[in-house]
Short mmCIF file of C-alpha atoms and ligand atoms in Angstrom, two decimals:
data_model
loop_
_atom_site.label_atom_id
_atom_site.label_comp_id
_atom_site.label_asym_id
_atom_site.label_seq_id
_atom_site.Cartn_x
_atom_site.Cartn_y
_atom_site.Cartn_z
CA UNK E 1 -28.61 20.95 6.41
CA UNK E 2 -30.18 17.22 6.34
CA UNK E 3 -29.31 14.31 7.89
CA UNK E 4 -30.70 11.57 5.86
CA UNK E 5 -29.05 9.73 3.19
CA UNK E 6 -29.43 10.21 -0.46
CA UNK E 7 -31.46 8.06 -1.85
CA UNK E 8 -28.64 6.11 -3.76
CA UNK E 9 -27.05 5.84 -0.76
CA UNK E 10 -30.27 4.62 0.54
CA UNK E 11 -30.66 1.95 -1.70
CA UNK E 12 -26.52 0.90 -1.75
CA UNK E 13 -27.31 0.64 2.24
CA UNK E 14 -30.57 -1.92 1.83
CA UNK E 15 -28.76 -4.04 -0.98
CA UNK E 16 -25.39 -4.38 1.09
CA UNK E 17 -27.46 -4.62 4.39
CA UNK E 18 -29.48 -7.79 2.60
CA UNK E 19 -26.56 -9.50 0.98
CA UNK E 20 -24.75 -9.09 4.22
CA UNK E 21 -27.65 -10.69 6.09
CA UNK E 22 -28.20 -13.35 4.00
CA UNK E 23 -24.91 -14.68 2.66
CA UNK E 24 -22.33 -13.29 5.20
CA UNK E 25 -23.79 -13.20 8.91
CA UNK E 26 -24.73 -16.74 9.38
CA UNK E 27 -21.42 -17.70 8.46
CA UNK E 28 -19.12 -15.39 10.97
CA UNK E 29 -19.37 -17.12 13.63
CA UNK E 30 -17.46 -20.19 12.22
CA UNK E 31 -15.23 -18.02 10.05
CA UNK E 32 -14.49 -16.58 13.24
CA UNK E 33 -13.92 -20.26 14.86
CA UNK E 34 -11.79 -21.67 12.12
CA UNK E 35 -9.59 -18.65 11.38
CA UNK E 36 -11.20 -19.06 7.60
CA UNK E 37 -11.31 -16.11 5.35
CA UNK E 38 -14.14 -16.79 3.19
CA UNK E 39 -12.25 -15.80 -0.39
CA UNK E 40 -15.36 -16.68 -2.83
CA UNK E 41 -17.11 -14.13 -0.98
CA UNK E 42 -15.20 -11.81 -2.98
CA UNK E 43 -16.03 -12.12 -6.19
CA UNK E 44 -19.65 -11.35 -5.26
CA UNK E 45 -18.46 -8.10 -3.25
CA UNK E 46 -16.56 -7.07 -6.60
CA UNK E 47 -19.99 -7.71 -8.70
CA UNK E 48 -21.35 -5.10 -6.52
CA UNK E 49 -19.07 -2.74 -6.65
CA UNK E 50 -17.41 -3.06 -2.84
CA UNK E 51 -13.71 -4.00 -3.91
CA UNK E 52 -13.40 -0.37 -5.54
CA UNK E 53 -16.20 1.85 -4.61
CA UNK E 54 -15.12 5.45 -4.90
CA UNK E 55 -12.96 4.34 -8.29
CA UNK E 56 -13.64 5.70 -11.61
CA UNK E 57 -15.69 3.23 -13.72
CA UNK E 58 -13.14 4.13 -16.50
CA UNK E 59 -10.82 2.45 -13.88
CA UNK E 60 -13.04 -0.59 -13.46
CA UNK E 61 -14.88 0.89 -9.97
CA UNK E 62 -17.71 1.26 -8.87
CA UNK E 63 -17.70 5.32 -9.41
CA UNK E 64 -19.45 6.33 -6.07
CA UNK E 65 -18.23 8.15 -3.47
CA UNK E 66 -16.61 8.16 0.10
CA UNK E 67 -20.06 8.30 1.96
CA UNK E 68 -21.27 5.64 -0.08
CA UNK E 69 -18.07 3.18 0.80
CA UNK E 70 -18.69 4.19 4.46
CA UNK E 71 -22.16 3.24 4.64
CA UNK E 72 -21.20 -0.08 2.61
CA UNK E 73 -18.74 -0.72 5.53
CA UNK E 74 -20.74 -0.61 8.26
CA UNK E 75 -22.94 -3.41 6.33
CA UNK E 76 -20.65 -5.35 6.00
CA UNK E 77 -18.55 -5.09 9.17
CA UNK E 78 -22.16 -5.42 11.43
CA UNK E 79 -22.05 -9.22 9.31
CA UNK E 80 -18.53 -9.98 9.67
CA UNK E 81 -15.43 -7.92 11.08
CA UNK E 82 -12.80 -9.77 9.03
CA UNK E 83 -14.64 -9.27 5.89
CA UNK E 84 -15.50 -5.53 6.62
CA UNK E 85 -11.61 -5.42 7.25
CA UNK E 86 -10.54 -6.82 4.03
CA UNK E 87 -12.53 -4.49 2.18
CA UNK E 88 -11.37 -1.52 3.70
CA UNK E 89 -7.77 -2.18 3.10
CA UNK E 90 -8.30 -2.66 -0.17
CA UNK E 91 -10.13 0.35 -1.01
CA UNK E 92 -8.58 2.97 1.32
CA UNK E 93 -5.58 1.35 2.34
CA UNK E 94 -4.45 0.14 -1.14
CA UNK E 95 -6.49 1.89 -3.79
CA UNK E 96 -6.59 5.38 -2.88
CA UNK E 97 -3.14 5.63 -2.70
CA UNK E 98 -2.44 4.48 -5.90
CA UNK E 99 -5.65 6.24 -6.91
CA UNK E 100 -3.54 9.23 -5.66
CA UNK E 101 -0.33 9.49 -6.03
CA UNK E 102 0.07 6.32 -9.24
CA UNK E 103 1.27 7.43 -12.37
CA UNK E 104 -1.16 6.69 -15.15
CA UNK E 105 0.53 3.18 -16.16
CA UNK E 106 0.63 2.04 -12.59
CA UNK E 107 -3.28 2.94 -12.66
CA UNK E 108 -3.52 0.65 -15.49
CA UNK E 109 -1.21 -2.18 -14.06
CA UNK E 110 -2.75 -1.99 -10.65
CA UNK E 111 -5.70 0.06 -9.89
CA UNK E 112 -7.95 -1.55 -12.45
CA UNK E 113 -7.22 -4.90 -11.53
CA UNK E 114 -8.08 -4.10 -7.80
CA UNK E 115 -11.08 -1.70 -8.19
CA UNK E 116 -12.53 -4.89 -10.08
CA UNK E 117 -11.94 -7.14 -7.47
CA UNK E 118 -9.38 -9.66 -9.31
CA UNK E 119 -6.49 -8.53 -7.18
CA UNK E 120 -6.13 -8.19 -3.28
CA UNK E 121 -3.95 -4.85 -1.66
CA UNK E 122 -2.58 -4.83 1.60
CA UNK E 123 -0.10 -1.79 2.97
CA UNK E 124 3.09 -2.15 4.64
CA UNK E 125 4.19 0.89 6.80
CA UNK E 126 4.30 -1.25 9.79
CA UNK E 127 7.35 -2.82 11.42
CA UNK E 128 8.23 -4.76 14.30
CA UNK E 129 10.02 -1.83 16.25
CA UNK E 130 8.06 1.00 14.46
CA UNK E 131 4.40 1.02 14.98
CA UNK E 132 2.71 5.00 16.38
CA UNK E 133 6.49 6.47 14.93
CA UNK E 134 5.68 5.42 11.78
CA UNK E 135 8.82 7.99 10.48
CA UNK E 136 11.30 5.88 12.10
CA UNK E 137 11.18 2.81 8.95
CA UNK E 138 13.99 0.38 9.20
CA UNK E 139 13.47 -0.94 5.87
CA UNK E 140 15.42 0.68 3.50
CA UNK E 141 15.43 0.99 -0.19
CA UNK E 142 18.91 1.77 -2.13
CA UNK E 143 19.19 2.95 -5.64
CA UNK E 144 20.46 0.44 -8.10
CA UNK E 145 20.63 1.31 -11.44
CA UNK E 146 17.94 3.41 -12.14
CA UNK E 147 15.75 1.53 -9.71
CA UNK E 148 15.80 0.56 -6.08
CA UNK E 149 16.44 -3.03 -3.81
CA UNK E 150 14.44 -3.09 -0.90
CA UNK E 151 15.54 -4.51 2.76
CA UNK E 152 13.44 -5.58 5.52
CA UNK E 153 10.54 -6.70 7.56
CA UNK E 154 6.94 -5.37 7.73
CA UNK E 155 4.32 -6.65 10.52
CA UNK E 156 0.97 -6.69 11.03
CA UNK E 157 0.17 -6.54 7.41
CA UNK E 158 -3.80 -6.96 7.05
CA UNK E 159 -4.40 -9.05 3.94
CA UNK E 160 -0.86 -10.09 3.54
CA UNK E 161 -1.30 -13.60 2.94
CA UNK E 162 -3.86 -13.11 0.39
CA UNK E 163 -2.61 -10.02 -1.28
CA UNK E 164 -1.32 -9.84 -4.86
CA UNK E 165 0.01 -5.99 -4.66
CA UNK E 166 1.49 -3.99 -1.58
CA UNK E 167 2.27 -0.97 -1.34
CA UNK E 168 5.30 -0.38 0.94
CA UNK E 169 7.50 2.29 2.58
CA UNK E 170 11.01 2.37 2.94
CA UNK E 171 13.66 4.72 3.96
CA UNK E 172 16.02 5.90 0.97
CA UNK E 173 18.13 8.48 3.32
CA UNK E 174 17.41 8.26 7.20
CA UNK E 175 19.71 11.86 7.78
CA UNK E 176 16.28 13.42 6.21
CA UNK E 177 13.72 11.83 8.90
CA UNK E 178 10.32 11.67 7.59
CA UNK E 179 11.28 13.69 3.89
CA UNK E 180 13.63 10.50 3.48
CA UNK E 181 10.75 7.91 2.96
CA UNK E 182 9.70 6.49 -0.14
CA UNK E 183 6.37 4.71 -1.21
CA UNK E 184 6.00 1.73 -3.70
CA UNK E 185 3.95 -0.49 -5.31
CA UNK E 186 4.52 -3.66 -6.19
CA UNK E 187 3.38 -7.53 -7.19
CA UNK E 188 3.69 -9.73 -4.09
CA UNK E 189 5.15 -12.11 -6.16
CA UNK E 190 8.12 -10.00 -6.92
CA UNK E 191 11.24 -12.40 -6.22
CA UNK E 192 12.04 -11.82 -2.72
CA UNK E 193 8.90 -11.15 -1.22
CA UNK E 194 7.75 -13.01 1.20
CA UNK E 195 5.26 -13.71 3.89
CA UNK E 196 5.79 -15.35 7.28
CA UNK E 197 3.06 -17.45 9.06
CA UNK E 198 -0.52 -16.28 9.61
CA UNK E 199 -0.69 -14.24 13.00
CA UNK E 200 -3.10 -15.89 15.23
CA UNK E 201 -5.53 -12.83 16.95
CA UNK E 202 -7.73 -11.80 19.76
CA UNK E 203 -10.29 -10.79 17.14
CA UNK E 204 -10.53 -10.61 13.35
CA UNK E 205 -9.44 -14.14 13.34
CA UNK E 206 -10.81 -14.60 9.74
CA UNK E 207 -8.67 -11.54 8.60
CA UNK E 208 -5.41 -12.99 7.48
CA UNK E 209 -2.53 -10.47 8.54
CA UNK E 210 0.96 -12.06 8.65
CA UNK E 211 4.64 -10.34 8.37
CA UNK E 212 6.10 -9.72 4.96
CA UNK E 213 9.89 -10.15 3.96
CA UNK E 214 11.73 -8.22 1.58
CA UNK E 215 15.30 -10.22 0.71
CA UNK E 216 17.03 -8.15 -1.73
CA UNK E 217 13.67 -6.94 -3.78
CA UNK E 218 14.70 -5.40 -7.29
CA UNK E 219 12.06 -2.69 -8.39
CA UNK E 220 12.37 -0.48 -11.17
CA UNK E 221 11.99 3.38 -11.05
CA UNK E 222 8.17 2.66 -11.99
CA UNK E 223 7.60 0.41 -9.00
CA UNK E 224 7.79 4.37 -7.10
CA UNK E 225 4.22 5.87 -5.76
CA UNK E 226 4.52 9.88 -5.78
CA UNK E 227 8.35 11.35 -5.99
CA UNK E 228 11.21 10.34 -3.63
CA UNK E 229 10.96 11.36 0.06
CA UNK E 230 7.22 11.81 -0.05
CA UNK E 231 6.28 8.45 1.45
CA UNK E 232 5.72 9.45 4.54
CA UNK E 233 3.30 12.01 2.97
CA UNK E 234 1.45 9.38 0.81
CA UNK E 235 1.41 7.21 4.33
CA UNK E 236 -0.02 9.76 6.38
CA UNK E 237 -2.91 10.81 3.42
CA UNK E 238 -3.56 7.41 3.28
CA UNK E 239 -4.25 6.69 6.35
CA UNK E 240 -6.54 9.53 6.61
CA UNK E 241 -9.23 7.98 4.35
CA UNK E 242 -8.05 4.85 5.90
CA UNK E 243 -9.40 5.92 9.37
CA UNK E 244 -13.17 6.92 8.93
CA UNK E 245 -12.98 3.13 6.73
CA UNK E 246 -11.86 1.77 10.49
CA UNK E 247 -14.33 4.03 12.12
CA UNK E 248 -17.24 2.36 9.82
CA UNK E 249 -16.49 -1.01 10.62
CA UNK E 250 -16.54 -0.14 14.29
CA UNK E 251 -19.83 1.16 13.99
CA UNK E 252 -20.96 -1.59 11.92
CA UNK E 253 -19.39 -4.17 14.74
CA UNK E 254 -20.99 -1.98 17.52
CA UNK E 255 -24.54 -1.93 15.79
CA UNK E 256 -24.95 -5.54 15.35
CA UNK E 257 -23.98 -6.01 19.30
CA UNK E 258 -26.28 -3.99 19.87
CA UNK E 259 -29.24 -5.08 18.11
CA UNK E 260 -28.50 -8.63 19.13
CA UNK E 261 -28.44 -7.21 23.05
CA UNK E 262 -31.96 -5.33 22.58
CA UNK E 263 -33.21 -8.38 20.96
CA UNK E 264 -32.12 -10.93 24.04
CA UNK E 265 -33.24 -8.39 26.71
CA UNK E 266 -36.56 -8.15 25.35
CA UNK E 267 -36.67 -12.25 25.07
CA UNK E 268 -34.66 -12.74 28.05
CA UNK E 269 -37.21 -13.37 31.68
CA UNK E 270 -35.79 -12.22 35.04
CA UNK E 271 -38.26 -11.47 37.59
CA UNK E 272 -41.10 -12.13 35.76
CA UNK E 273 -40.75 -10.06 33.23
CA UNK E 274 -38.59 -9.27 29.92
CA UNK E 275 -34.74 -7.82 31.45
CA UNK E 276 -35.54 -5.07 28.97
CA UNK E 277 -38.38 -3.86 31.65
CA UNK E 278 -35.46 -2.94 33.79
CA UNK E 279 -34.21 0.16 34.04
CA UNK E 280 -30.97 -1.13 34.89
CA UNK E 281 -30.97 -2.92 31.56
CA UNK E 282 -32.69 0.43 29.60
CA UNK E 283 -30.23 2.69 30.46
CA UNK E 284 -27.59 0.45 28.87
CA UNK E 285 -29.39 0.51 25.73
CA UNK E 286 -30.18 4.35 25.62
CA UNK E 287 -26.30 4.62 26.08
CA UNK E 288 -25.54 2.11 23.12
CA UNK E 289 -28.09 3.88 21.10
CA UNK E 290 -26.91 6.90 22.07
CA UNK E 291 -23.37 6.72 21.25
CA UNK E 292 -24.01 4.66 17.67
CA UNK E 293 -25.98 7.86 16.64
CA UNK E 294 -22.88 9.99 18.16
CA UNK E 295 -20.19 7.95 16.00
CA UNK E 296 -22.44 7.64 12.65
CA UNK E 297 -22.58 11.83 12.50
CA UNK E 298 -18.61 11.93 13.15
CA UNK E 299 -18.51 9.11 10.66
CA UNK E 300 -20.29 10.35 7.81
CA UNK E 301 -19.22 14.27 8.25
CA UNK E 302 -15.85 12.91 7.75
CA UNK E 303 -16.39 11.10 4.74
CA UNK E 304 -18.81 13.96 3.42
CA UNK E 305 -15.89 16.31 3.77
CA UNK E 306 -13.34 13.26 1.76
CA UNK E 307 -16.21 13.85 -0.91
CA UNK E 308 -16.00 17.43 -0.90
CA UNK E 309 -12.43 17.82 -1.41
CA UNK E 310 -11.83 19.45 2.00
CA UNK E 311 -9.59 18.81 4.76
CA UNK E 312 -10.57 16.19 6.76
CA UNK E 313 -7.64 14.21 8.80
CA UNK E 314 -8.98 15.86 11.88
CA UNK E 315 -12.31 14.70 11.77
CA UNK E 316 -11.56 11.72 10.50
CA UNK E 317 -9.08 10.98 13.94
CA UNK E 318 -12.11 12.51 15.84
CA UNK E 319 -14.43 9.31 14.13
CA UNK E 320 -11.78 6.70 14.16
CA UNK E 321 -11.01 7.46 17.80
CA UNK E 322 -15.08 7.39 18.76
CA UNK E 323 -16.11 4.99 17.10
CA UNK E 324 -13.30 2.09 17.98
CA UNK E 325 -13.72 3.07 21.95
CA UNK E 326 -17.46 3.49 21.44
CA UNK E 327 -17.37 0.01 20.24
CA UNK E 328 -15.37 -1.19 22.78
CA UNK E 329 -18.11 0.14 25.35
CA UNK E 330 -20.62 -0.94 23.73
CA UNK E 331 -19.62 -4.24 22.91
CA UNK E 332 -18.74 -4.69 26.65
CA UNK E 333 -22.29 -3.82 27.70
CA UNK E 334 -24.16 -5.99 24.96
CA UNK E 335 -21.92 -8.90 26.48
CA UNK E 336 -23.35 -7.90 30.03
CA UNK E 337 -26.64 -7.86 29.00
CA UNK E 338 -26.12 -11.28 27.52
CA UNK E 339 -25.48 -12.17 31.15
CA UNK E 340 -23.34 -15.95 31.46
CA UNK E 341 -24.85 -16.34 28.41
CA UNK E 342 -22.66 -13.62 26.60
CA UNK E 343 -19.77 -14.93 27.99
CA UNK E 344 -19.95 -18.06 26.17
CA UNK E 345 -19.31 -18.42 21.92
CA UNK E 346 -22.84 -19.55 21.29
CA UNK E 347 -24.11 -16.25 21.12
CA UNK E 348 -21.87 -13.80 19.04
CA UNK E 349 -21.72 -11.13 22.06
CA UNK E 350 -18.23 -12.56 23.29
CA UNK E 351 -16.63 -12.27 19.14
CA UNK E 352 -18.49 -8.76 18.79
CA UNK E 353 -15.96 -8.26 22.03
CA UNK E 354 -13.12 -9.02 20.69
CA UNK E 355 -13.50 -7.82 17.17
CA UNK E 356 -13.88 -4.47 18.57
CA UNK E 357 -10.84 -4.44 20.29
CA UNK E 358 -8.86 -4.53 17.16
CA UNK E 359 -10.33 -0.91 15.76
CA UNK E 360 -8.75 1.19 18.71
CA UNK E 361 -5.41 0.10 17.80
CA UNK E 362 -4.77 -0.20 13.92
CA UNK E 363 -4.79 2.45 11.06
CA UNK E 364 -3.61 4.43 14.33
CA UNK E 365 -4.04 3.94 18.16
CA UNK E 366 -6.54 5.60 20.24
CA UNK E 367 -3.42 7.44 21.69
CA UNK E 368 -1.86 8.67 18.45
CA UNK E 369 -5.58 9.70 17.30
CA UNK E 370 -5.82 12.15 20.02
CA UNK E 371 -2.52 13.32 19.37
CA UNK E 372 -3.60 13.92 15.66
CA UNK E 373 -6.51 15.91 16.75
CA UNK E 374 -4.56 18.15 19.20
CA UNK E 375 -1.86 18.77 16.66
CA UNK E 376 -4.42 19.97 14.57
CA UNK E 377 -6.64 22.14 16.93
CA UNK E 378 -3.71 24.18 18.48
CA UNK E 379 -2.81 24.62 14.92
CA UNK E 380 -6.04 26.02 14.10
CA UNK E 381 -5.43 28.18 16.97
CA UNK E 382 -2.18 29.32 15.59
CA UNK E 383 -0.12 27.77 18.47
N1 CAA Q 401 -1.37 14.49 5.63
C1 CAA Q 401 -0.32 15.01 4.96
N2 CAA Q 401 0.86 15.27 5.56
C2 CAA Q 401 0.97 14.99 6.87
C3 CAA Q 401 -0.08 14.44 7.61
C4 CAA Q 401 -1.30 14.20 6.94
N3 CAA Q 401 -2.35 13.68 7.58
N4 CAA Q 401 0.32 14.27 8.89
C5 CAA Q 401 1.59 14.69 8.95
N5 CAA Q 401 1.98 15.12 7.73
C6 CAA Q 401 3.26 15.72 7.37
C7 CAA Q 401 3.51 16.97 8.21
O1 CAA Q 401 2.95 18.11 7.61
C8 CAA Q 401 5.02 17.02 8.22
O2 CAA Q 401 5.48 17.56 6.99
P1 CAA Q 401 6.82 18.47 6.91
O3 CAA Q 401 7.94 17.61 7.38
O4 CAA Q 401 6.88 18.83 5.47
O5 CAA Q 401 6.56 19.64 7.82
C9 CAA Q 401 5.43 15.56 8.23
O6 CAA Q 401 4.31 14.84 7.73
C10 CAA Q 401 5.76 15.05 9.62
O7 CAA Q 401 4.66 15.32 10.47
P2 CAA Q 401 4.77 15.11 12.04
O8 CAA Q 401 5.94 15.88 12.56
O9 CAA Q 401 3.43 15.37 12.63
O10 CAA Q 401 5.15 13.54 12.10
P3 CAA Q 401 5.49 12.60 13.30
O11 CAA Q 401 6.68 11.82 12.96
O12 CAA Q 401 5.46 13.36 14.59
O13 CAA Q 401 4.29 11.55 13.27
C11 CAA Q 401 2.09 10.70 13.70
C12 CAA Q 401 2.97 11.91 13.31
C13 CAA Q 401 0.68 11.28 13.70
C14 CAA Q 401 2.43 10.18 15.09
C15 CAA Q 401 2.26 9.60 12.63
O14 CAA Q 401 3.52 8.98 12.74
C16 CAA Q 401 1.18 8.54 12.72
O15 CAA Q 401 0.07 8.73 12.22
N6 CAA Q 401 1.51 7.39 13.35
C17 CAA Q 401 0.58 6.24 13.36
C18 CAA Q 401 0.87 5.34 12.21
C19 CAA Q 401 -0.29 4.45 11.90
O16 CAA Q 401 -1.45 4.87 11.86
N7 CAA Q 401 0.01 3.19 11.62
C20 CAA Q 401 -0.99 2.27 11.21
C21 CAA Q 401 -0.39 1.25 10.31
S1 CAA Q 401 -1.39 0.71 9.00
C22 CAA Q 401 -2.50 -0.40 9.61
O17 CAA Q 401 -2.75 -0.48 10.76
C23 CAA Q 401 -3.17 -1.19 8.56
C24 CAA Q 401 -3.96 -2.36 8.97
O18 CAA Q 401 -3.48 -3.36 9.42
C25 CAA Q 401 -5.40 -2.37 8.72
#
């Protein structure tokens, strides 16, 4: 057993870590203030390889693996939330599903075109009365001909207003619960689809997320991801990857607060010395360092068993759910050791704050994640 990365992962780690550094950090903070997603940015993620990571080159990815798409997210998340985001719903959220479940031709149509970074994904399980009970979808999908019209409304989709494929869920026969949900794919420009105004956040606020509309969409029986009544299957696998991607970008948020904190309390003068002389001040860093180190093992164990073929929706719960409320904690303490100062939007504690917030609530609250990993311990147990 070793603990260090490989030494392409090592070297994927310093490039992101540098391009982050240099062409994404100094920027956040008024990405952050204007609500801006910086879209050019994009095209130089997709040159190196960050819109499809763990895709198939034949499929126009970047061939690497899980870890390797972790450790890229933490890069980019420590630079900018929003942008770490993006990227993860558009290679775990929207690619792997299709990677999945899609049908050869739908590969073609849609995988290729996203795993090269021409075309944005966002997912739509989300609704406004069905959130945790994700089996309880109110938009429904009828057969017509020998395709389907979808009905309803979506919320809280990540990416939305920049997408140009979604994959969605509906519900072909509620008497079946869960076994009557379907998945889809589809172009956002399909007639009928459509998205309401930009949401306006705590955090995240360069992430564009907004509701999307389905009025009478007409899909055809390829438009379907995996067979009918396994949506809620495809939804659940999704968001298994889906989770350590949310885990990483807490980590990566949580890292840079903390660096920035150890940074100021070592600059920082209070009774005549540097804060960080204080032990009151120390011990808040030995936590933060302590608990990044914690999260990064759950992290990357996850995605190592994602590589490996094995189960891993357990673990992957177990990250998502330490990492988001680790970076809650430890964005709250890197804003305390900012003192007034942290509390103010010169220094980037008070948006590391709020961009934390975000991860202990999507791709799965902290409250369904512990759920998730109960489920699956007393199963283990046989109970
Ligand atoms: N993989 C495969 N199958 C799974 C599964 C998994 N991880 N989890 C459950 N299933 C299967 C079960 O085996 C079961 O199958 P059978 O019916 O064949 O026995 C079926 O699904 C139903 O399982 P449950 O009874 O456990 O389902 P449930 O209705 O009680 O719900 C839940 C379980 C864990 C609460 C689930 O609803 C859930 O994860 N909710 C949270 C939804 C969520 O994360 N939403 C996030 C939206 S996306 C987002 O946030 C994107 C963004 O903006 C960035």
């Amino acid at each position: 057993m070793h603990f260090d990365l490989s030494e392409d992962h090592r070297l994927l780690q310093e490039s992101v870590r540098a391009f982050a550094r240099a062409k994404i950090l100094p920027h956040a903070a008024s990405f952050d203030r204007e609500g801006h997603f910086p879209r050019a940015l994009l095209g130089e993620l997709a040159q190196m390889g960050l819109m499809g990571v763990y895709v198939p080159e034949d499929y126009g990815g970047a061939g690497l693996d899980v870890l390797a798409y972790i450790v890229a997210m933490e890069e980019l998340s420590a630079a900018c939330a929003s942008v770490g985001v993006t990227v993860s719903v558009q290679n775990s959220l929207t690619i792997d599903p299709i990677q999945t479940f899609g049908t050869e031709p739908q590969k073609r149509r849609f995988l290729v075109p996203l795993a090269q970074g021409k075309a944005i994904g966002c997912f739509a399980l989300s609704e406004p009365g069905t959130g945790s009970d994700a089996a309880n979808q109110q938009t429904v999908c009828v057969p017509d001909g020998d395709g389907w019209i979808l009905n309803g409304t979506k919320n809280f989709i990540t990416n939305a207003p920049i997408a140009d494929t979604i994959v969605v869920f509906a519900m072909s026969d509620k008497s079946l619960g869960n076994r009557g949900i379907c998945a889809f794919v589809l172009d956002m420009r399909t007639p009928g689809v459509s998205c309401a105004p930009k949401e306006h956040k705590l955090g995240i606020r360069a992430s564009p997320c907004s509701s999307v509309i389905f009025e009478d969409v007409r899909v055809g029986p390829d438009a379907m991801l995996g067979r009918v009544g396994e949506g809620f299957k495809v939804a659940m696998k999704t968001l298994d990857g889906g989770r350590i991607g949310i885990a990483a970008q807490a980590l990566g948020i949580a890292r840079q607060a903390y660096e920035e904190a150890l940074q100021y309390a070592q600059d920082r003068q209070a009774f005549g010395a540097p804060i960080s002389a204080l032990q009151a001040i120390q011990h808040k860093l030995a936590d933060m360092a302590m608990e990044l180190d914690a999260a990064r093992l759950l992290i990357h164990r996850a995605a190592w068993l994602k590589d490996q073929g094995q189960p891993f929706s357990k673990e992957a719960a177990m990250a998502k759910l330490y990492a988001s409320e680790m970076a809650t904690r430890v964005t709250h303490q890197a804003l305390q050791v900012h003192g007034g100062y942290g509390y103010l939007e010169d220094f980037q504690a008070a948006r590391h704050s709020r961009d934390a917030r975000i991860t202990e609530i999507y791709e799965g609250t902290s409250e369904i994640q512990r759920l998730v990993v109960a489920a699956a311990t007393l199963k283990e147990l046989g109970g």
